[in-house]
Coordinates of C-alpha atoms in Angstrom, one line a residue:
M19 CA 98.5 245.5 103.6
R20 CA 101.7 246.9 102.2
L21 CA 102.1 243.9 99.9
L22 CA 98.6 244.3 98.6
V23 CA 99.1 247.9 97.8
R24 CA 102.4 247.2 96.1
N25 CA 100.9 244.5 93.9
R26 CA 98.0 246.7 92.9
V27 CA 100.4 249.5 91.9
R28 CA 102.5 247.0 90.0
R29 CA 99.5 245.8 88.0
L30 CA 98.4 249.4 87.3
L31 CA 101.9 250.1 85.9
E32 CA 101.8 246.9 83.8
G33 CA 98.6 248.1 82.2
L34 CA 100.0 251.6 81.7
L35 CA 103.1 250.1 80.1
A36 CA 101.0 248.0 77.7
A37 CA 99.2 251.2 76.6
V38 CA 102.5 253.1 76.2
L39 CA 103.9 250.3 74.1
G40 CA 100.9 250.2 71.8
L41 CA 100.9 254.0 71.4
G42 CA 104.7 254.0 70.8
T43 CA 104.5 251.4 68.1
L44 CA 102.1 253.4 66.1
A45 CA 104.0 256.6 66.8
V46 CA 107.2 255.1 65.2
L47 CA 105.2 254.2 62.1
V48 CA 103.6 257.6 61.8
L49 CA 106.9 259.4 62.4
L50 CA 108.5 257.4 59.6
L51 CA 105.9 258.4 57.1
W52 CA 106.0 262.0 58.4
T53 CA 109.8 262.1 58.1
F54 CA 109.9 261.0 54.4
S55 CA 106.8 262.9 53.3
P56 CA 107.7 265.9 51.2
H57 CA 104.4 267.7 52.1
A58 CA 104.4 267.1 55.9
D59 CA 102.5 269.6 57.9
G60 CA 101.6 270.1 61.6
G61 CA 105.1 269.5 62.9
L62 CA 106.2 266.8 65.3
T63 CA 103.4 267.4 67.7
G64 CA 100.8 267.0 65.0
A65 CA 102.4 263.7 63.9
L66 CA 102.4 262.4 67.4
R67 CA 98.8 263.5 67.9
L68 CA 97.8 261.7 64.7
A69 CA 99.5 258.5 66.1
A70 CA 97.4 258.9 69.3
D71 CA 94.3 259.3 67.1
L72 CA 95.0 256.1 65.3
W73 CA 95.7 254.3 68.5
L74 CA 92.4 255.4 70.0
L75 CA 90.6 254.6 66.7
A76 CA 91.9 251.0 67.0
H77 CA 90.0 250.8 70.4
G78 CA 86.7 251.7 68.9
A79 CA 86.7 255.5 69.6
E80 CA 85.3 257.9 67.0
L81 CA 87.3 260.8 65.5
L82 CA 86.2 264.1 64.1
R83 CA 88.0 265.5 61.1
P84 CA 87.6 269.0 59.7
G85 CA 84.9 269.3 57.1
P86 CA 84.7 271.8 54.2
P87 CA 84.5 275.5 55.1
G88 CA 81.2 276.2 56.8
A89 CA 80.4 272.6 57.3
P90 CA 80.4 270.7 60.6
P91 CA 83.3 268.2 61.4
A92 CA 82.9 264.8 59.8
P93 CA 83.0 261.6 61.9
V94 CA 85.6 258.9 61.3
G95 CA 84.3 255.7 63.0
V96 CA 85.6 252.8 61.0
T97 CA 87.9 250.7 63.3
P98 CA 90.9 249.3 61.5
L99 CA 90.8 245.8 62.8
L100 CA 94.4 245.0 62.0
L101 CA 95.5 247.8 64.3
T102 CA 93.0 246.5 66.9
A103 CA 95.1 243.3 67.2
L104 CA 98.0 245.3 68.6
P105 CA 96.3 246.6 71.8
C106 CA 94.6 243.2 72.2
C107 CA 97.9 241.3 72.2
L108 CA 99.6 243.8 74.5
L109 CA 96.7 243.9 77.0
L110 CA 96.4 240.1 77.0
R111 CA 100.2 239.8 77.6
A112 CA 100.0 242.2 80.5
V113 CA 97.1 240.3 82.1
R114 CA 99.0 237.0 81.6
V115 CA 102.1 238.5 83.3
A116 CA 100.0 239.9 86.1
G117 CA 98.4 236.5 86.6
A118 CA 101.7 234.7 86.8
E119 CA 103.0 237.0 89.6
P120 CA 102.5 235.8 93.2
G121 CA 100.5 237.6 95.7
P122 CA 97.0 239.2 95.7
P123 CA 95.1 240.5 93.9
G124 CA 95.1 237.8 91.2
G125 CA 92.7 236.4 88.7
T126 CA 89.9 238.6 87.6
R127 CA 90.7 241.3 90.2
G128 CA 94.3 241.5 89.0
A129 CA 93.0 241.8 85.4
L130 CA 90.8 244.7 86.4
W131 CA 93.7 246.5 88.0
V132 CA 95.7 246.0 84.8
A133 CA 92.7 247.4 82.8
G134 CA 92.6 250.4 85.2
G135 CA 96.3 251.2 84.4
Y136 CA 95.6 250.8 80.7
L137 CA 92.7 253.2 80.9
L138 CA 94.9 255.8 82.5
G139 CA 96.9 255.8 79.3
V140 CA 93.8 256.0 77.3
A141 CA 92.5 259.0 79.3
A142 CA 95.9 260.8 78.8
A143 CA 95.8 260.2 75.1
V144 CA 92.2 261.5 74.8
A145 CA 93.1 264.6 76.8
W146 CA 96.2 265.2 74.6
T147 CA 94.3 265.0 71.3
A148 CA 91.4 267.1 72.4
S149 CA 92.8 270.2 70.8
A150 CA 94.1 268.5 67.7
P151 CA 92.6 269.2 64.2
I152 CA 91.6 265.5 64.1
A153 CA 90.2 265.0 67.6
V154 CA 88.6 262.2 69.5
R155 CA 85.1 262.6 70.7
P156 CA 85.5 262.2 74.5
A157 CA 81.9 261.1 75.1
H158 CA 82.2 258.4 72.5
A159 CA 85.5 257.3 73.8
A160 CA 84.2 257.1 77.3
L161 CA 81.3 254.8 76.1
H162 CA 83.3 252.5 73.9
V163 CA 86.9 252.2 74.9
P164 CA 86.4 251.1 78.6
P165 CA 84.1 248.2 77.7
F166 CA 86.6 247.0 75.1
V167 CA 89.5 247.1 77.5
L168 CA 87.6 245.4 80.3
L169 CA 86.3 242.7 77.9
V170 CA 89.8 241.9 76.7
A171 CA 91.3 242.0 80.2
V172 CA 88.6 239.7 81.7
A173 CA 88.7 237.3 78.8
G174 CA 92.5 237.1 79.2
A175 CA 92.1 236.4 82.9
W176 CA 89.4 233.7 82.4
A177 CA 91.5 232.1 79.6
T178 CA 94.4 231.8 82.0
G179 CA 92.8 230.8 85.2
G180 CA 89.1 229.9 84.5
A181 CA 85.9 231.9 85.0
P182 CA 84.8 231.9 88.6
A183 CA 81.9 234.2 87.8
A184 CA 80.6 231.7 85.2
R185 CA 80.8 228.9 87.7
G186 CA 78.9 230.9 90.3
L187 CA 76.3 231.7 87.8
A188 CA 75.9 228.0 86.9
R189 CA 75.1 227.1 90.5
R190 CA 72.1 229.5 90.4
L191 CA 70.6 228.0 87.3
P192 CA 67.6 225.6 87.6
P193 CA 68.6 221.9 87.8
G194 CA 67.1 221.1 84.4
V195 CA 69.0 223.9 82.7
R196 CA 72.2 222.9 84.6
R197 CA 71.9 219.4 83.3
A198 CA 71.4 220.6 79.8
L199 CA 74.2 223.1 79.8
T200 CA 77.0 220.9 80.9
R201 CA 80.6 222.0 80.8
R202 CA 81.3 219.5 78.0
R203 CA 78.4 220.7 75.9
L204 CA 79.4 224.3 76.4
R205 CA 83.0 223.5 75.4
D206 CA 81.8 221.6 72.3
A207 CA 79.5 224.5 71.4
V208 CA 82.4 227.0 71.7
R209 CA 84.5 224.7 69.5
V210 CA 81.8 224.4 66.8
A211 CA 81.2 228.2 66.8
T212 CA 85.0 228.9 66.6
A213 CA 85.4 226.6 63.7
G214 CA 82.5 228.2 61.8
L215 CA 83.8 231.7 62.6
L216 CA 87.3 230.9 61.4
A217 CA 85.9 229.3 58.2
Y218 CA 83.7 232.3 57.5
C219 CA 86.6 234.8 58.0
V220 CA 89.0 232.8 55.8
A221 CA 86.3 232.4 53.1
G222 CA 85.5 236.2 53.3
A223 CA 89.2 237.1 53.1
L224 CA 89.6 234.9 50.0
L225 CA 86.5 236.4 48.4
A226 CA 87.7 240.0 49.1
A227 CA 91.2 239.2 47.8
G228 CA 89.8 237.5 44.7
A229 CA 87.6 240.5 43.9
L230 CA 90.6 242.8 44.2
L231 CA 92.6 240.6 41.8
V232 CA 89.8 240.6 39.3
R233 CA 89.7 244.4 39.4
V234 CA 93.4 245.1 40.0
R235 CA 93.6 247.7 37.3
A236 CA 90.9 249.9 39.0
A237 CA 92.7 249.4 42.4
Q238 CA 96.0 250.6 40.9
E239 CA 94.3 253.7 39.4
S240 CA 92.8 254.6 42.8
F241 CA 96.3 254.4 44.3
G242 CA 97.5 257.0 41.8
E243 CA 94.6 259.3 42.4
L244 CA 94.9 259.2 46.2
G245 CA 98.6 258.8 46.8
G246 CA 100.3 261.0 44.2
D247 CA 104.0 260.6 45.2
G248 CA 105.7 257.5 46.6
T249 CA 105.2 258.3 50.2
G250 CA 101.5 259.0 49.7
R251 CA 101.1 255.7 47.9
L252 CA 102.8 253.9 50.7
A253 CA 100.4 255.5 53.2
V254 CA 97.4 254.4 51.1
L255 CA 98.9 250.9 50.9
L256 CA 99.3 250.8 54.7
L257 CA 95.8 252.1 55.2
T258 CA 94.4 249.4 52.8
L259 CA 96.3 246.7 54.7
T260 CA 94.9 247.8 58.1
L261 CA 91.4 247.6 56.6
M262 CA 91.8 244.2 55.0
P263 CA 90.3 242.4 58.0
N264 CA 87.4 244.8 57.7
A265 CA 87.1 243.9 54.1
A266 CA 87.0 240.2 54.9
L267 CA 84.1 240.8 57.3
W268 CA 82.3 242.9 54.7
A269 CA 82.8 240.0 52.3
V270 CA 81.3 237.6 54.9
S271 CA 78.2 239.9 55.2
Y272 CA 78.1 240.0 51.4
G273 CA 78.3 236.2 51.1
L274 CA 75.7 235.5 53.9
G275 CA 73.1 237.7 52.1
P276 CA 72.6 241.0 54.1
G277 CA 75.5 242.8 52.5
F278 CA 76.8 246.1 53.8
A279 CA 75.9 249.7 53.5
L280 CA 77.8 252.2 51.3
G281 CA 76.2 255.3 52.7
A282 CA 72.7 256.5 53.0
G283 CA 70.3 254.4 50.9
A284 CA 73.1 252.4 49.1
A285 CA 74.0 248.8 49.8
A286 CA 76.2 246.1 48.3
G287 CA 75.0 242.5 48.5
P288 CA 74.1 239.5 46.3
L289 CA 70.4 240.3 46.6
S290 CA 70.7 244.1 46.1
A291 CA 72.0 246.4 43.4
P292 CA 75.6 246.0 42.5
G293 CA 77.9 248.2 44.6
G294 CA 80.0 249.4 41.7
G295 CA 77.0 251.3 40.4
V296 CA 76.6 253.5 43.5
P297 CA 77.5 257.1 42.5
G298 CA 79.8 259.3 44.6
L299 CA 82.1 256.6 45.9
P300 CA 85.6 258.0 46.5
P301 CA 88.6 256.4 44.8
F302 CA 89.9 253.8 47.2
P303 CA 91.5 250.5 46.4
L304 CA 89.1 248.4 48.5
F305 CA 86.1 249.9 46.7
A306 CA 87.5 248.6 43.4
A307 CA 86.5 245.1 44.6
L308 CA 82.8 245.9 44.4
P309 CA 81.0 244.2 41.5
A310 CA 80.4 246.5 38.6
P311 CA 76.9 247.2 37.2
G312 CA 75.6 244.6 34.8
P313 CA 74.1 241.1 35.0
P314 CA 77.1 239.0 34.0
E315 CA 79.6 240.2 36.6
H316 CA 76.9 240.4 39.3
A317 CA 76.0 236.8 38.6
W318 CA 79.6 235.8 38.9
A319 CA 79.8 237.7 42.2
W320 CA 76.7 236.0 43.5
A321 CA 78.2 232.6 42.6
A322 CA 81.5 233.4 44.3
A323 CA 79.7 234.6 47.4
A324 CA 78.1 231.2 47.9
V325 CA 81.5 229.9 48.9
V326 CA 81.3 231.8 52.2
P327 CA 78.2 230.1 53.7
A328 CA 79.3 226.8 52.3
A329 CA 82.7 227.0 54.0
G330 CA 81.2 228.1 57.3
L331 CA 78.6 225.4 57.3
A332 CA 81.0 222.7 56.3
A333 CA 83.5 223.6 59.1
A334 CA 80.7 223.8 61.7
V335 CA 79.1 220.5 60.7
R336 CA 82.4 218.7 60.7
C337 CA 83.3 220.0 64.2
A338 CA 79.8 219.1 65.4
I339 CA 80.1 215.5 64.1
R340 CA 83.4 215.1 65.8
A341 CA 81.9 216.3 69.0
A342 CA 79.0 213.9 68.7
V343 CA 81.0 210.8 67.9
P344 CA 81.9 208.9 71.2
V345 CA 85.6 208.6 72.1
P346 CA 86.5 205.1 73.3
R347 CA 87.1 204.9 77.0
Q348 CA 86.4 208.6 77.6
R349 CA 82.7 209.5 77.1
A350 CA 79.5 208.3 75.6
A351 CA 77.7 209.7 72.6
A352 CA 75.6 212.8 73.3
G353 CA 72.6 211.5 71.3
W354 CA 70.4 213.3 68.9
A355 CA 68.9 215.7 71.5
G356 CA 72.3 216.6 73.0
T357 CA 73.9 217.1 69.6
A358 CA 70.9 219.3 68.5
L359 CA 71.3 221.4 71.7
T360 CA 75.0 221.8 71.1
V361 CA 74.5 222.9 67.6
L362 CA 71.8 225.4 68.7
L363 CA 74.2 226.9 71.3
A364 CA 76.9 227.0 68.7
A365 CA 74.6 228.8 66.3
C366 CA 73.7 231.4 68.9
L367 CA 77.4 232.0 69.8
L368 CA 78.4 232.2 66.1
G369 CA 75.7 234.7 65.3
L370 CA 76.7 236.8 68.3
A371 CA 80.3 236.7 67.3
L372 CA 79.6 237.7 63.7
G373 CA 77.3 240.5 64.8
L374 CA 79.9 242.0 67.1
R375 CA 82.7 241.7 64.5
A376 CA 80.4 243.3 61.9
G377 CA 79.6 246.1 64.2
L378 CA 83.4 246.7 64.8
A379 CA 84.1 246.5 61.1
G380 CA 81.8 249.3 60.1
G381 CA 81.2 252.9 61.0
P382 CA 80.8 256.4 59.6
L383 CA 83.3 258.2 57.4
G384 CA 81.5 261.5 56.8
T385 CA 80.8 262.9 53.3

């Protein structure tokens, strides 16, 4: 009993340590900018609270920033996906370390204890930033941050030691469904979906980078309007870099047809009005990549956007063909019906993954 309690406390501390490391990394970056800024305000406490705000924003929490006099606070809900990679890596490492330690609890239960320790750090950060000028919405954080932490922790535990819950669920399925959803078919579907997702993201990143290069002069002008001095321009550059994965997913949505919203009643997409013609957009480097009004440039943007679906389709088809071809002395060919079922499962997984990533990449920014 004493060993069980000791292991649980150790896993709680490992999760708390992962949260502290992620928050400390962002705090170092914010303090460097605060130190060299000639117009720093709010003091050391304000800079540290801003770092905690950014750390919580990377988990999907929504912030409230002060609005104009007499206006309500404006929400900030766009999750910088480059910053999201930091807590994901630290949490996965903590789960991997906890799974490698001997003694109970292990596996999924150990990952849940690690997630509990991590959420203790999240709760402390939410309480500390509650009275800050840029504050986290506690209700929104309570709804979005715990599912994110639990999903990452459980995914790390299943990637390390397998998914016992999935195996138990498979035993309860009807025999026909169980024969159709074999382990090999599910594994092949995951591989096909992963190949397509990676190809979509790479093509979207290339499309966004190419659009920025085409309109590099407008992006440079927005740096000057927003940044002012050297420290301000560095801050705008870092903000742009943290949002580049978001821009890649926006480009994926653009290339696949739906596009993305630029506020109430305004959208950018190959089948909608050009985004550069939307009035009221603030000067920001990533907005310079939007196609300008006019048929010629819009037609070029539509032609370039076709690379995104072509890349994703080619990667998924290539991976599906490799899964369907029999390997000598290992397995037989799946046949047309089995290959079609694998592709259907992969399409569902790919659509779900793209939808979740698109939901994370967007959010409100106020007026």
